[in-house]
Each structure stands twice: as C-alpha cells, then as structure tokens.
C-alpha cells in the first residue's frame, strides 16, 4: 500500500488499522497485535506505533490498557459513507435493511435554499430487520437533470444516491451540516417508521453545493438517538 507524501508513518498505521476495524476484519473487543508485532509489521519505531494507536484512540476506535494491550471499541458502522456523519453506535450489530419510499421528479419544495425548477426526490427508511422498526428516515433533494430519467425507472446505483450521482461525474465542492434534537416525532413520520408519535429523535440536515455555489444536494434525516450519533474528523 503506497504511502501519500503528505501522510506521516503514524498516520499510515492508523489508516491501515482503521480500515481493518471498519471493515470488520478486527471486530469489537478484538485485541490488536502487540506493539512489538506492529513495529515489525510496519517497520517503524515503537514511538511511531504508539502515535498511530493514539490517533485511533482519539477517534474512539480502540482503548489501550497499560500492560495488557489495545482493544477495538468500535462496535458500529458508518451508515452513510458518502456524507460520513451518521454513525451507528452501541447497536452496530443490528441488521439494518433499507426501504425506498419514493423516487420521484417533483417541483422544488425547499424553503431554504429555494431554487426554481424541479428536483429528484429520494425518500428512504433504514429499519431493523428483526422487528421492522424504522431507525432512520431520510429525505434527499437534488436539482433535476434530464439524465435522471433513468433513475426513476432503474432506481439508485447499489441503493445509494451518492453512487448514482458519482456515476454521472457529479460531486459536491462545499457543504454544511446541522444537528439538533427533534423533540417530538410527527405522527406522519412515526407511522412511516412504525414508531410512537412524539418520540424525541436526532435531526440532521446536510446542504452541499457545487463548484459554482449552486445547490448540489439537500438531505434531511431523523434518526433514533439511542442507536445513532455523529462522527466528524477535523
């Protein structure tokens, strides 16, 4: 695996081990190799290995016990890798299914921002396969393009809107995200998710723009706060 010129040795160690943790190669509770083994594996000093482990610990991916070793503490999975902010927490082992509620061409209905024209609307629910209870409800809005006609009949690439846009050479240039508490889940959303109306939920909004400052995508999601949280890298 080639190391980036801007990437330090400790960052490379952290990146490689993080990939193994997130892919499930190293599972929650698993012990990492000893420092001596990591020194030999990456051909670096013990100090460099410790710096790499420190990066993982700061991300909440491992915990180091003095005299015992380092153990994986990440039991979740990134739910939307395209955006990178929605993270499954303690319930990460739950099997999640996805149900598309609609993929449609509609008049633009966003209040802020409020561009003119039409949009591609994608609404979907992620649910616990064991019970069918909805854990997330996501509504995505993208300014309409003629080449989205195929999406209406063929669906999303691999079930992902991000992949669908990327397949057309589209990617955002800038973006903003907001998170707040939704004190009471509306009755309509509760019915869609198979939940109780009035439940408190986590509400996330993401607005991305293209290189010209125009709207690229707007996504609003509500998530079960007992299962999901935020993960941001600085």
C-alpha atoms as a PDB file:
ATOM      1  CA  UNK A   1       0.000   0.000   0.000  1.00  0.00           C
ATOM      2  CA  UNK A   2       1.672   3.223  -1.155  1.00  0.00           C
ATOM      3  CA  UNK A   3       2.026   5.977   1.417  1.00  0.00           C
ATOM      4  CA  UNK A   4       0.936   9.500   0.496  1.00  0.00           C
ATOM      5  CA  UNK A   5       3.756  12.056   0.531  1.00  0.00           C
ATOM      6  CA  UNK A   6       1.737  14.179   2.978  1.00  0.00           C
ATOM      7  CA  UNK A   7       0.986  11.230   5.267  1.00  0.00           C
ATOM      8  CA  UNK A   8       3.227  10.518   8.250  1.00  0.00           C
ATOM      9  CA  UNK A   9       4.176   6.976   9.270  1.00  0.00           C
ATOM     10  CA  UNK A  10       1.931   7.128  12.330  1.00  0.00           C
ATOM     11  CA  UNK A  11      -0.986   8.335  10.203  1.00  0.00           C
ATOM     12  CA  UNK A  12      -0.413   5.447   7.794  1.00  0.00           C
ATOM     13  CA  UNK A  13      -0.526   2.949  10.658  1.00  0.00           C
ATOM     14  CA  UNK A  14      -3.751   4.499  11.927  1.00  0.00           C
ATOM     15  CA  UNK A  15      -5.290   4.491   8.429  1.00  0.00           C
ATOM     16  CA  UNK A  16      -4.480   0.838   7.765  1.00  0.00           C
ATOM     17  CA  UNK A  17      -5.723  -0.353  11.160  1.00  0.00           C
ATOM     18  CA  UNK A  18      -8.827   1.827  10.936  1.00  0.00           C
ATOM     19  CA  UNK A  19      -9.709   0.228   7.598  1.00  0.00           C
ATOM     20  CA  UNK A  20      -9.377  -3.211   9.197  1.00  0.00           C
ATOM     21  CA  UNK A  21     -11.619  -2.160  12.097  1.00  0.00           C
ATOM     22  CA  UNK A  22     -14.317  -0.576   9.963  1.00  0.00           C
ATOM     23  CA  UNK A  23     -14.345  -3.495   7.519  1.00  0.00           C
ATOM     24  CA  UNK A  24     -14.893  -5.945  10.353  1.00  0.00           C
ATOM     25  CA  UNK A  25     -11.521  -7.678   9.968  1.00  0.00           C
ATOM     26  CA  UNK A  26     -10.857  -6.503  13.521  1.00  0.00           C
ATOM     27  CA  UNK A  27     -14.132  -6.772  15.430  1.00  0.00           C
ATOM     28  CA  UNK A  28     -15.428  -5.067  18.552  1.00  0.00           C
ATOM     29  CA  UNK A  29     -13.481  -6.330  21.577  1.00  0.00           C
ATOM     30  CA  UNK A  30     -10.681  -7.861  19.496  1.00  0.00           C
ATOM     31  CA  UNK A  31      -7.114  -7.352  20.673  1.00  0.00           C
ATOM     32  CA  UNK A  32      -4.749  -5.575  18.313  1.00  0.00           C
ATOM     33  CA  UNK A  33      -1.349  -7.047  17.636  1.00  0.00           C
ATOM     34  CA  UNK A  34       1.273  -6.240  20.274  1.00  0.00           C
ATOM     35  CA  UNK A  35       3.402  -3.133  19.888  1.00  0.00           C
ATOM     36  CA  UNK A  36       6.369  -5.339  19.020  1.00  0.00           C
ATOM     37  CA  UNK A  37       4.355  -7.048  16.271  1.00  0.00           C
ATOM     38  CA  UNK A  38       3.190  -3.693  14.893  1.00  0.00           C
ATOM     39  CA  UNK A  39       6.757  -2.366  14.946  1.00  0.00           C
ATOM     40  CA  UNK A  40       7.817  -5.344  12.844  1.00  0.00           C
ATOM     41  CA  UNK A  41       4.759  -5.206  10.560  1.00  0.00           C
ATOM     42  CA  UNK A  42       5.127  -1.526   9.669  1.00  0.00           C
ATOM     43  CA  UNK A  43       8.931  -1.335  10.006  1.00  0.00           C
ATOM     44  CA  UNK A  44       8.769   1.712  12.277  1.00  0.00           C
ATOM     45  CA  UNK A  45       9.802   2.649  15.800  1.00  0.00           C
ATOM     46  CA  UNK A  46       7.769   1.896  18.906  1.00  0.00           C
ATOM     47  CA  UNK A  47       7.158   5.637  19.337  1.00  0.00           C
ATOM     48  CA  UNK A  48       5.617   5.821  15.853  1.00  0.00           C
ATOM     49  CA  UNK A  49       3.372   2.846  16.600  1.00  0.00           C
ATOM     50  CA  UNK A  50       2.179   4.489  19.803  1.00  0.00           C
ATOM     51  CA  UNK A  51       1.382   7.706  17.935  1.00  0.00           C
ATOM     52  CA  UNK A  52      -0.669   5.709  15.425  1.00  0.00           C
ATOM     53  CA  UNK A  53      -2.559   3.970  18.216  1.00  0.00           C
ATOM     54  CA  UNK A  54      -3.148   7.353  19.813  1.00  0.00           C
ATOM     55  CA  UNK A  55      -4.875   8.531  16.628  1.00  0.00           C
ATOM     56  CA  UNK A  56      -7.193   5.515  16.746  1.00  0.00           C
ATOM     57  CA  UNK A  57      -7.899   6.035  20.436  1.00  0.00           C
ATOM     58  CA  UNK A  58      -8.805   9.694  19.816  1.00  0.00           C
ATOM     59  CA  UNK A  59     -11.383   8.522  17.261  1.00  0.00           C
ATOM     60  CA  UNK A  60     -12.904   6.109  19.749  1.00  0.00           C
ATOM     61  CA  UNK A  61     -11.853   3.071  17.717  1.00  0.00           C
ATOM     62  CA  UNK A  62      -9.601   1.441  20.307  1.00  0.00           C
ATOM     63  CA  UNK A  63      -8.806   1.542  24.009  1.00  0.00           C
ATOM     64  CA  UNK A  64      -5.338   0.842  25.355  1.00  0.00           C
ATOM     65  CA  UNK A  65      -4.860  -0.821  28.748  1.00  0.00           C
ATOM     66  CA  UNK A  66      -1.400  -0.319  30.175  1.00  0.00           C
ATOM     67  CA  UNK A  67       0.478  -3.596  30.466  1.00  0.00           C
ATOM     68  CA  UNK A  68      -2.274  -5.517  28.642  1.00  0.00           C
ATOM     69  CA  UNK A  69      -2.638  -4.124  25.131  1.00  0.00           C
ATOM     70  CA  UNK A  70      -5.055  -2.304  22.797  1.00  0.00           C
ATOM     71  CA  UNK A  71      -8.593  -3.463  22.081  1.00  0.00           C
ATOM     72  CA  UNK A  72     -11.165  -2.467  19.468  1.00  0.00           C
ATOM     73  CA  UNK A  73     -14.000  -0.426  20.997  1.00  0.00           C
ATOM     74  CA  UNK A  74     -15.780   0.441  17.768  1.00  0.00           C
ATOM     75  CA  UNK A  75     -18.935  -1.650  17.501  1.00  0.00           C
ATOM     76  CA  UNK A  76     -20.757   0.374  14.899  1.00  0.00           C
ATOM     77  CA  UNK A  77     -20.698   1.087  11.204  1.00  0.00           C
ATOM     78  CA  UNK A  78     -20.840   4.184   9.064  1.00  0.00           C
ATOM     79  CA  UNK A  79     -24.402   4.375   7.821  1.00  0.00           C
ATOM     80  CA  UNK A  80     -23.900   6.864   5.002  1.00  0.00           C
ATOM     81  CA  UNK A  81     -20.317   6.734   3.828  1.00  0.00           C
ATOM     82  CA  UNK A  82     -20.999   9.379   1.198  1.00  0.00           C
ATOM     83  CA  UNK A  83     -21.521  12.003   3.851  1.00  0.00           C
ATOM     84  CA  UNK A  84     -19.585  10.402   6.646  1.00  0.00           C
ATOM     85  CA  UNK A  85     -21.531  11.861   9.570  1.00  0.00           C
ATOM     86  CA  UNK A  86     -24.110   9.275  10.527  1.00  0.00           C
ATOM     87  CA  UNK A  87     -22.680   6.595  12.761  1.00  0.00           C
ATOM     88  CA  UNK A  88     -24.226   3.523  14.306  1.00  0.00           C
ATOM     89  CA  UNK A  89     -23.307   3.293  17.973  1.00  0.00           C
ATOM     90  CA  UNK A  90     -23.866   0.549  20.536  1.00  0.00           C
ATOM     91  CA  UNK A  91     -26.405  -1.247  18.366  1.00  0.00           C
ATOM     92  CA  UNK A  92     -23.995  -1.650  15.470  1.00  0.00           C
ATOM     93  CA  UNK A  93     -24.511  -5.408  15.308  1.00  0.00           C
ATOM     94  CA  UNK A  94     -28.205  -4.960  14.462  1.00  0.00           C
ATOM     95  CA  UNK A  95     -29.005  -5.982  10.907  1.00  0.00           C
ATOM     96  CA  UNK A  96     -30.335  -2.996   9.006  1.00  0.00           C
ATOM     97  CA  UNK A  97     -32.467  -3.077   5.888  1.00  0.00           C
ATOM     98  CA  UNK A  98     -33.317  -0.201   3.555  1.00  0.00           C
ATOM     99  CA  UNK A  99     -36.717   0.541   2.057  1.00  0.00           C
ATOM    100  CA  UNK A 100     -37.171   3.151  -0.661  1.00  0.00           C
ATOM    101  CA  UNK A 101     -40.383   5.090  -0.066  1.00  0.00           C
ATOM    102  CA  UNK A 102     -40.243   7.013  -3.322  1.00  0.00           C
ATOM    103  CA  UNK A 103     -38.007   8.174  -6.137  1.00  0.00           C
ATOM    104  CA  UNK A 104     -39.787  10.957  -7.976  1.00  0.00           C
ATOM    105  CA  UNK A 105     -39.491  14.051 -10.117  1.00  0.00           C
ATOM    106  CA  UNK A 106     -41.202  16.867  -8.251  1.00  0.00           C
ATOM    107  CA  UNK A 107     -41.387  20.673  -8.112  1.00  0.00           C
ATOM    108  CA  UNK A 108     -38.629  22.035  -5.886  1.00  0.00           C
ATOM    109  CA  UNK A 109     -40.154  22.257  -2.401  1.00  0.00           C
ATOM    110  CA  UNK A 110     -37.278  23.536  -0.302  1.00  0.00           C
ATOM    111  CA  UNK A 111     -37.834  26.704   1.684  1.00  0.00           C
ATOM    112  CA  UNK A 112     -34.158  27.418   2.261  1.00  0.00           C
ATOM    113  CA  UNK A 113     -32.436  27.231  -0.137  1.00  0.00           C
ATOM    114  CA  UNK A 114     -35.244  27.834  -2.631  1.00  0.00           C
ATOM    115  CA  UNK A 115     -34.021  27.452  -6.238  1.00  0.00           C
ATOM    116  CA  UNK A 116     -36.511  27.411  -9.071  1.00  0.00           C
ATOM    117  CA  UNK A 117     -37.275  24.339 -11.160  1.00  0.00           C
ATOM    118  CA  UNK A 118     -37.708  20.673 -10.371  1.00  0.00           C
ATOM    119  CA  UNK A 119     -35.894  18.140  -8.232  1.00  0.00           C
ATOM    120  CA  UNK A 120     -35.117  14.467  -7.919  1.00  0.00           C
ATOM    121  CA  UNK A 121     -36.650  13.399  -4.605  1.00  0.00           C
ATOM    122  CA  UNK A 122     -35.438  10.257  -2.834  1.00  0.00           C
ATOM    123  CA  UNK A 123     -37.100   9.212   0.431  1.00  0.00           C
ATOM    124  CA  UNK A 124     -35.983   6.084   2.251  1.00  0.00           C
ATOM    125  CA  UNK A 125     -36.085   4.335   5.593  1.00  0.00           C
ATOM    126  CA  UNK A 126     -33.470   2.191   7.276  1.00  0.00           C
ATOM    127  CA  UNK A 127     -35.048  -0.328   9.594  1.00  0.00           C
ATOM    128  CA  UNK A 128     -34.135  -3.108  11.990  1.00  0.00           C
ATOM    129  CA  UNK A 129     -34.611  -6.347  10.057  1.00  0.00           C
ATOM    130  CA  UNK A 130     -35.551  -8.300  13.174  1.00  0.00           C
ATOM    131  CA  UNK A 131     -38.523  -6.074  14.047  1.00  0.00           C
ATOM    132  CA  UNK A 132     -39.174  -3.854  11.029  1.00  0.00           C
ATOM    133  CA  UNK A 133     -38.939  -0.752  13.227  1.00  0.00           C
ATOM    134  CA  UNK A 134     -37.576   2.277  11.380  1.00  0.00           C
ATOM    135  CA  UNK A 135     -34.316   3.667  12.732  1.00  0.00           C
ATOM    136  CA  UNK A 136     -33.754   6.425  10.182  1.00  0.00           C
ATOM    137  CA  UNK A 137     -35.981   8.385   7.803  1.00  0.00           C
ATOM    138  CA  UNK A 138     -34.097  10.288   5.113  1.00  0.00           C
ATOM    139  CA  UNK A 139     -35.355  12.743   2.529  1.00  0.00           C
ATOM    140  CA  UNK A 140     -32.868  13.813  -0.156  1.00  0.00           C
ATOM    141  CA  UNK A 141     -33.433  16.524  -2.752  1.00  0.00           C
ATOM    142  CA  UNK A 142     -31.263  17.103  -5.835  1.00  0.00           C
ATOM    143  CA  UNK A 143     -31.859  19.682  -8.611  1.00  0.00           C
ATOM    144  CA  UNK A 144     -33.302  17.878 -11.616  1.00  0.00           C
ATOM    145  CA  UNK A 145     -31.236  16.912 -14.678  1.00  0.00           C
ATOM    146  CA  UNK A 146     -32.551  15.187 -17.770  1.00  0.00           C
ATOM    147  CA  UNK A 147     -30.228  12.216 -17.259  1.00  0.00           C
ATOM    148  CA  UNK A 148     -32.071  11.417 -14.013  1.00  0.00           C
ATOM    149  CA  UNK A 149     -34.964   9.986 -16.024  1.00  0.00           C
ATOM    150  CA  UNK A 150     -33.268   6.596 -15.913  1.00  0.00           C
ATOM    151  CA  UNK A 151     -33.150   6.756 -12.113  1.00  0.00           C
ATOM    152  CA  UNK A 152     -36.955   6.913 -11.991  1.00  0.00           C
ATOM    153  CA  UNK A 153     -37.247   3.549 -13.738  1.00  0.00           C
ATOM    154  CA  UNK A 154     -33.998   1.796 -12.818  1.00  0.00           C
ATOM    155  CA  UNK A 155     -33.514   3.003  -9.243  1.00  0.00           C
ATOM    156  CA  UNK A 156     -30.320   4.004  -7.459  1.00  0.00           C
ATOM    157  CA  UNK A 157     -26.882   2.557  -8.168  1.00  0.00           C
ATOM    158  CA  UNK A 158     -26.391  -0.042  -5.454  1.00  0.00           C
ATOM    159  CA  UNK A 159     -29.178   1.604  -3.473  1.00  0.00           C
ATOM    160  CA  UNK A 160     -27.011   4.706  -2.966  1.00  0.00           C
ATOM    161  CA  UNK A 161     -27.818   8.231  -4.145  1.00  0.00           C
ATOM    162  CA  UNK A 162     -24.163   9.228  -3.705  1.00  0.00           C
ATOM    163  CA  UNK A 163     -23.069   6.453  -6.096  1.00  0.00           C
ATOM    164  CA  UNK A 164     -25.809   7.411  -8.527  1.00  0.00           C
ATOM    165  CA  UNK A 165     -24.564  10.998  -8.679  1.00  0.00           C
ATOM    166  CA  UNK A 166     -20.905   9.962  -8.809  1.00  0.00           C
ATOM    167  CA  UNK A 167     -21.651   7.677 -11.767  1.00  0.00           C
ATOM    168  CA  UNK A 168     -22.696  10.828 -13.638  1.00  0.00           C
ATOM    169  CA  UNK A 169     -19.489  12.617 -12.724  1.00  0.00           C
ATOM    170  CA  UNK A 170     -21.197  14.733 -10.052  1.00  0.00           C
ATOM    171  CA  UNK A 171     -19.695  15.528  -6.670  1.00  0.00           C
ATOM    172  CA  UNK A 172     -20.114  18.390  -4.181  1.00  0.00           C
ATOM    173  CA  UNK A 173     -17.496  21.085  -3.675  1.00  0.00           C
ATOM    174  CA  UNK A 174     -18.585  22.518  -0.321  1.00  0.00           C
ATOM    175  CA  UNK A 175     -21.117  21.701   2.335  1.00  0.00           C
ATOM    176  CA  UNK A 176     -22.641  22.435   5.714  1.00  0.00           C
ATOM    177  CA  UNK A 177     -24.223  20.173   8.334  1.00  0.00           C
ATOM    178  CA  UNK A 178     -26.503  20.828  11.278  1.00  0.00           C
ATOM    179  CA  UNK A 179     -27.650  18.582  14.104  1.00  0.00           C
ATOM    180  CA  UNK A 180     -30.328  19.203  16.691  1.00  0.00           C
ATOM    181  CA  UNK A 181     -32.916  17.399  18.796  1.00  0.00           C
ATOM    182  CA  UNK A 182     -36.343  16.848  17.260  1.00  0.00           C
ATOM    183  CA  UNK A 183     -38.387  16.993  20.442  1.00  0.00           C
ATOM    184  CA  UNK A 184     -41.409  15.157  19.062  1.00  0.00           C
ATOM    185  CA  UNK A 185     -41.565  12.861  16.023  1.00  0.00           C
ATOM    186  CA  UNK A 186     -44.551  13.967  13.866  1.00  0.00           C
ATOM    187  CA  UNK A 187     -47.398  11.476  13.567  1.00  0.00           C
ATOM    188  CA  UNK A 188     -46.926  11.041   9.811  1.00  0.00           C
ATOM    189  CA  UNK A 189     -43.233  10.199  10.137  1.00  0.00           C
ATOM    190  CA  UNK A 190     -43.959   7.972  13.120  1.00  0.00           C
ATOM    191  CA  UNK A 191     -46.434   5.969  11.037  1.00  0.00           C
ATOM    192  CA  UNK A 192     -43.854   5.517   8.255  1.00  0.00           C
ATOM    193  CA  UNK A 193     -41.224   4.334  10.730  1.00  0.00           C
ATOM    194  CA  UNK A 194     -43.502   2.157  12.841  1.00  0.00           C
ATOM    195  CA  UNK A 195     -42.714   4.243  15.908  1.00  0.00           C
ATOM    196  CA  UNK A 196     -44.635   6.162  18.543  1.00  0.00           C
ATOM    197  CA  UNK A 197     -45.623   9.734  17.669  1.00  0.00           C
ATOM    198  CA  UNK A 198     -43.971  12.287  19.914  1.00  0.00           C
ATOM    199  CA  UNK A 199     -40.738  10.360  20.455  1.00  0.00           C
ATOM    200  CA  UNK A 200     -37.601  12.548  20.655  1.00  0.00           C
ATOM    201  CA  UNK A 201     -35.253  11.949  17.713  1.00  0.00           C
ATOM    202  CA  UNK A 202     -31.944  13.183  16.361  1.00  0.00           C
ATOM    203  CA  UNK A 203     -32.443  15.544  13.383  1.00  0.00           C
ATOM    204  CA  UNK A 204     -29.669  16.014  10.845  1.00  0.00           C
ATOM    205  CA  UNK A 205     -29.523  18.349   7.861  1.00  0.00           C
ATOM    206  CA  UNK A 206     -26.847  18.455   5.191  1.00  0.00           C
ATOM    207  CA  UNK A 207     -26.557  21.044   2.430  1.00  0.00           C
ATOM    208  CA  UNK A 208     -23.906  20.673  -0.258  1.00  0.00           C
ATOM    209  CA  UNK A 209     -23.094  22.974  -3.172  1.00  0.00           C
ATOM    210  CA  UNK A 210     -21.342  22.566  -6.492  1.00  0.00           C
ATOM    211  CA  UNK A 211     -18.233  24.414  -7.612  1.00  0.00           C
ATOM    212  CA  UNK A 212     -20.321  27.386  -8.751  1.00  0.00           C
ATOM    213  CA  UNK A 213     -22.104  27.760  -5.413  1.00  0.00           C
ATOM    214  CA  UNK A 214     -25.358  26.247  -6.653  1.00  0.00           C
ATOM    215  CA  UNK A 215     -27.366  23.662  -4.752  1.00  0.00           C
ATOM    216  CA  UNK A 216     -25.963  20.155  -5.192  1.00  0.00           C
ATOM    217  CA  UNK A 217     -27.979  18.184  -2.648  1.00  0.00           C
ATOM    218  CA  UNK A 218     -30.087  18.768   0.449  1.00  0.00           C
ATOM    219  CA  UNK A 219     -30.717  15.903   2.869  1.00  0.00           C
ATOM    220  CA  UNK A 220     -32.821  15.932   5.999  1.00  0.00           C
ATOM    221  CA  UNK A 221     -32.844  12.889   8.282  1.00  0.00           C
ATOM    222  CA  UNK A 222     -34.359  11.834  11.571  1.00  0.00           C
ATOM    223  CA  UNK A 223     -32.579   9.065  13.493  1.00  0.00           C
ATOM    224  CA  UNK A 224     -33.117   7.016  16.612  1.00  0.00           C
ATOM    225  CA  UNK A 225     -30.833   8.781  19.156  1.00  0.00           C
ATOM    226  CA  UNK A 226     -30.264   5.555  21.079  1.00  0.00           C
ATOM    227  CA  UNK A 227     -28.654   3.946  18.052  1.00  0.00           C
ATOM    228  CA  UNK A 228     -27.051   6.792  16.096  1.00  0.00           C
ATOM    229  CA  UNK A 229     -24.674   9.643  16.760  1.00  0.00           C
ATOM    230  CA  UNK A 230     -22.188  11.849  14.918  1.00  0.00           C
ATOM    231  CA  UNK A 231     -18.623  11.221  13.835  1.00  0.00           C
ATOM    232  CA  UNK A 232     -16.624  14.161  12.492  1.00  0.00           C
ATOM    233  CA  UNK A 233     -12.959  14.335  11.590  1.00  0.00           C
ATOM    234  CA  UNK A 234     -11.008  17.575  11.915  1.00  0.00           C
END
